[in-house]
Coordinates of C-alpha atoms in Angstrom, one line a residue:
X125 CA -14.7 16.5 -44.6
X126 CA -16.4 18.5 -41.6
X127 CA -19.1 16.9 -39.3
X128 CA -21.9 15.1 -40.7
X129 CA -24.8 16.7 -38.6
X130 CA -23.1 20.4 -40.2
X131 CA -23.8 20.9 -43.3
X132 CA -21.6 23.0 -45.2
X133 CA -23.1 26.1 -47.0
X134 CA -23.9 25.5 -50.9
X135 CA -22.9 28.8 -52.1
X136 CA -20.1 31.1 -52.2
X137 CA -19.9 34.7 -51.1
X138 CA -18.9 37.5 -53.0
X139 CA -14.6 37.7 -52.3
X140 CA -14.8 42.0 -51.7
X141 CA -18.2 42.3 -49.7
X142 CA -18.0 45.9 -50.8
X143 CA -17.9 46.6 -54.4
X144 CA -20.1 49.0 -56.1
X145 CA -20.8 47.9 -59.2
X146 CA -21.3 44.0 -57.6
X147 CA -23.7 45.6 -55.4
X148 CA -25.7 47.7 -57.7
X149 CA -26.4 44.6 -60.3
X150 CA -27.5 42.0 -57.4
X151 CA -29.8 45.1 -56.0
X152 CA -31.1 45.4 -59.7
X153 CA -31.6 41.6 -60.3
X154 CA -33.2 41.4 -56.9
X155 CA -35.5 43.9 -57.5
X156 CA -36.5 42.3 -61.1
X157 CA -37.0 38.7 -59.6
X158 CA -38.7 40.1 -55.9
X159 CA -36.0 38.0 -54.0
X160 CA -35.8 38.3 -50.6
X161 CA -32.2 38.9 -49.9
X162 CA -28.7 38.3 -52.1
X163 CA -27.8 34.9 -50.7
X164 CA -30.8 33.4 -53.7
X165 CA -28.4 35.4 -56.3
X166 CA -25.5 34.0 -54.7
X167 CA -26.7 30.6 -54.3
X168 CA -28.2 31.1 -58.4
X169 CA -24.8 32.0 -59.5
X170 CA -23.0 29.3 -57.5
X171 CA -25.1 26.9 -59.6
X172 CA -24.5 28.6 -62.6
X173 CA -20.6 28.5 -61.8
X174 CA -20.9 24.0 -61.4
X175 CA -22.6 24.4 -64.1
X176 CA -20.3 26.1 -66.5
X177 CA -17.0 24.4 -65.0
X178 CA -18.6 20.9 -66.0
X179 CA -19.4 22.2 -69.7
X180 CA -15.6 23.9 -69.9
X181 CA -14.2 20.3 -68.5
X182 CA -16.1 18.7 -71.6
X183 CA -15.3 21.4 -74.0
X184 CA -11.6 21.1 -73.2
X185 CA -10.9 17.4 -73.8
X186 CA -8.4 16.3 -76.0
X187 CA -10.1 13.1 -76.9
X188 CA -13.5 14.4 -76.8
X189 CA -14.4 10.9 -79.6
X190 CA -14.1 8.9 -76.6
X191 CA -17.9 7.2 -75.7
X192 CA -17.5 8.3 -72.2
X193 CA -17.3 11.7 -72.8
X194 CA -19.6 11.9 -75.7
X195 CA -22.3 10.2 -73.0
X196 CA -21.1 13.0 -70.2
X197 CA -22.1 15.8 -72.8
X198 CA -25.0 14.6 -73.4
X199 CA -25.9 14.1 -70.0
X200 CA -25.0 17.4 -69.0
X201 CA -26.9 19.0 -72.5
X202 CA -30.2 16.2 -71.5
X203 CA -30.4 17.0 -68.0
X204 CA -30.4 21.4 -68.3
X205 CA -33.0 20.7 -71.4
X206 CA -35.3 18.8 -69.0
X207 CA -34.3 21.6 -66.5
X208 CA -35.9 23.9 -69.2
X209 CA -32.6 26.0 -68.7
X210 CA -31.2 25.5 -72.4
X211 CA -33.4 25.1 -75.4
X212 CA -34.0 21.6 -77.3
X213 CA -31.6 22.8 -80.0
X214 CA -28.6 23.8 -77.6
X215 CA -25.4 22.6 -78.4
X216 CA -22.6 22.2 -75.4
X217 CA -20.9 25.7 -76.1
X218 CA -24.4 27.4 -75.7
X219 CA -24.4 26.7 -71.9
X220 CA -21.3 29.4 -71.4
X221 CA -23.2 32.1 -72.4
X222 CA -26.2 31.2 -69.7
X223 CA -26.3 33.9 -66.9
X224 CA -27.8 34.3 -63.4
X225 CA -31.0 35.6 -64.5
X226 CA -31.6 32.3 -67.0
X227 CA -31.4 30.3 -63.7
X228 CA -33.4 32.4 -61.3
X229 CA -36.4 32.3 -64.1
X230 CA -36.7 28.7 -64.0
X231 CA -38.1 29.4 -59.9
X232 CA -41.2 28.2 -59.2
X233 CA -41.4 32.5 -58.2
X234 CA -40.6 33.2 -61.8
X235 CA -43.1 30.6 -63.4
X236 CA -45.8 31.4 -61.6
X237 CA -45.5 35.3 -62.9
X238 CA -44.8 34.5 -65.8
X239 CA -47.7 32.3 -66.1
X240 CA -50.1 35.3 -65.2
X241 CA -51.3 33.6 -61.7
X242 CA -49.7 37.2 -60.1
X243 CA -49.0 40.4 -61.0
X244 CA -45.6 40.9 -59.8
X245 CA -42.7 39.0 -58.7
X246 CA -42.9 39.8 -55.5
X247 CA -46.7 38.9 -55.5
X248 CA -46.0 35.9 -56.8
X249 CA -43.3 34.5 -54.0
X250 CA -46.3 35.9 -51.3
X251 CA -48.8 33.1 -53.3
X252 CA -45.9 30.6 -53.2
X253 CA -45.4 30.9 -49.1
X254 CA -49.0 31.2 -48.5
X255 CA -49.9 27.7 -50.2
X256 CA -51.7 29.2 -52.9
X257 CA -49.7 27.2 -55.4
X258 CA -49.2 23.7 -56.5
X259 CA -47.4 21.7 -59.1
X260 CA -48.9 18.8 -60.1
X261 CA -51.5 18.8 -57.6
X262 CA -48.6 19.2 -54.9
X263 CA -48.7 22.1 -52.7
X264 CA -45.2 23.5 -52.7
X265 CA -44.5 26.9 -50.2
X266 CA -40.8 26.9 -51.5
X267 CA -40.3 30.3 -54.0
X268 CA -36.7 28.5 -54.5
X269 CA -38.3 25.3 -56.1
X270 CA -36.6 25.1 -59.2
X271 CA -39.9 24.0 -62.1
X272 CA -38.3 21.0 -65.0
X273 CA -40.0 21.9 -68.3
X274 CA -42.9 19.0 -67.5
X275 CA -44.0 20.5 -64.3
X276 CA -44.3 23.9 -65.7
X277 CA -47.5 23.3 -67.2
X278 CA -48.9 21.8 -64.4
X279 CA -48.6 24.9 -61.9
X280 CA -52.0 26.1 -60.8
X281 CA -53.7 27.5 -57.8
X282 CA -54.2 25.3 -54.8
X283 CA -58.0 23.6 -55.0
X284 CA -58.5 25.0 -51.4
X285 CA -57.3 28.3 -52.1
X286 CA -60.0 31.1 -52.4
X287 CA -58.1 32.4 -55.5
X288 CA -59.4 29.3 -57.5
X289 CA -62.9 31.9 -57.5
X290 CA -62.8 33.8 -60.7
X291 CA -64.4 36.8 -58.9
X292 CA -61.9 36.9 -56.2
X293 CA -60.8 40.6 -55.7
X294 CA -57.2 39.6 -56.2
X295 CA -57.9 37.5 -59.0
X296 CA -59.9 40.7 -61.1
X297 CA -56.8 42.8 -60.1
X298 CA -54.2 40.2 -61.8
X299 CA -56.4 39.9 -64.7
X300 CA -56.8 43.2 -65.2
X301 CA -53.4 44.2 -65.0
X302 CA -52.2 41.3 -67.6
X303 CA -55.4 42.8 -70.0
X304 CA -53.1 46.5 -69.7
X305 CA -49.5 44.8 -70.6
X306 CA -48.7 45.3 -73.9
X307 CA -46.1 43.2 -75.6
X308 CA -42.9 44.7 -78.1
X309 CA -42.0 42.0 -80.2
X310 CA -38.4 41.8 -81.9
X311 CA -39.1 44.8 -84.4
X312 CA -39.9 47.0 -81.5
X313 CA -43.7 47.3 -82.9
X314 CA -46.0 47.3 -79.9
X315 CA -49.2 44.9 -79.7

C-alpha cells in the first residue's frame, strides 16, 4: 500500500523509453497543445486508459440487464458528458474511439485558445500561470485544470488583469490574429 505521506505517481511511463515513432507523436502533440514536457501526455493518456478499461468492463458483461450495471453505464456516459469529453448523444461504445488529444482539449490551456482569449497554445498556458484567467470568477494558475462543460462558458480574463483593457497591446495582437484565421468547413470551402 506504500506510505501515506508518499504519494504514488498517477501516471504510467512509456515501457521502451526509446522508441521512434512514440517519440515523434508525443513531440508532435506537444507542440500542437504548447505542453511543457511529456509527463502532461503521459498523465492525459493514463486517464484515457481508466477511462477506456471501465467502459470495456461495462461493454463486456454478460448480464448487462442487470440495474446495477445499467446505473454504472450511465454514470460513467453522465459523468464524461458533464466532463464535456463525449457529446450529449454518445452511446457507451463511442468512449473507445476517444484519444489523447480529446482529453488534453478539455485543459483549461486548450479552452482558453480556443475561446480566442490567446493566440496560441503556448500563449495561452503563459495567461493561465500568470493569473490572467479565471473561471467562474476564480482565479485558477493551473494549465492542467481540466474545464466541465458549465464552467467553460464562464472563463474570462481576471478583473485585475490589464488585459481586461480592450486597447491593451496584447489584446489588439490576439484580435487581430483571430480577424486573419480563416475557417475550412467539412467540404473543404474556405470562409
Amino acid at each position: 500500500m506504500g506510505h501515506p505521506k508518499f504519494s504514488r505517481p498517477k501516471f504510467d511511463t512509456p515501457k521502451h523509453p526509446w522508441k521512434k515513432a512514440r517519440i515523434d507523436e508525443e513531440h508532435d502533440i506537444s507542440a500542437r497543445h504548447g505542453l511543457k514536457n511529456m509527463k502532461e501526455i503521459w498523465k492525459a493518456r493514463s486517464q484515457l486508459r481508466r477511462i477506456r478499461q471501465q467502459a470495456m468492463k461495462l461493454i463486456g458483461r454478460v448480464d448487462a440487464s442487470h440495474v446495477h450495471w445499467i446505473r454504472e453505464k450511465d454514470d460513467l456516459l453522465r459523468s464524461l458528458i458533464r466532463k464535456g469529453v463525449l457529446s450529449e448523444e454518445s452511446a457507451i461504445d463511442d468512449i473507445l474511439s476517444l484519444g489523447v488529444e480529446d482529453i488534453l482539449n478539455r485543459r483549461l490551456q486548450a479552452r482558453v485558445y480556443a475561446k480566442g482569449l490567446a493566440s496560441s497554445m503556448k500563449q495561452a498556458r503563459q495567461l493561465v500561470t500568470h493569473g490572467h484567467i479565471t473561471v467562474a470568477e476564480q482565479k485558477v494558475t493551473i494549465p492542467s485544470y481540466s474545464v466541465s462543460r458549465e464552467e467553460e462558458d464562464l472563463i474570462a480574463y481576471h478583473p485585475s488583469s490589464k488585459l481586461n483593457d480592450e486597447n491593451h497591446v496584447l489584446r489588439e495582437i490576439i484580435e487581430g490574429r483571430a480577424s486573419e484565421a480563416t475557417y475550412e468547413d467539412e467540404d473543404g470551402d474556405v470562409e
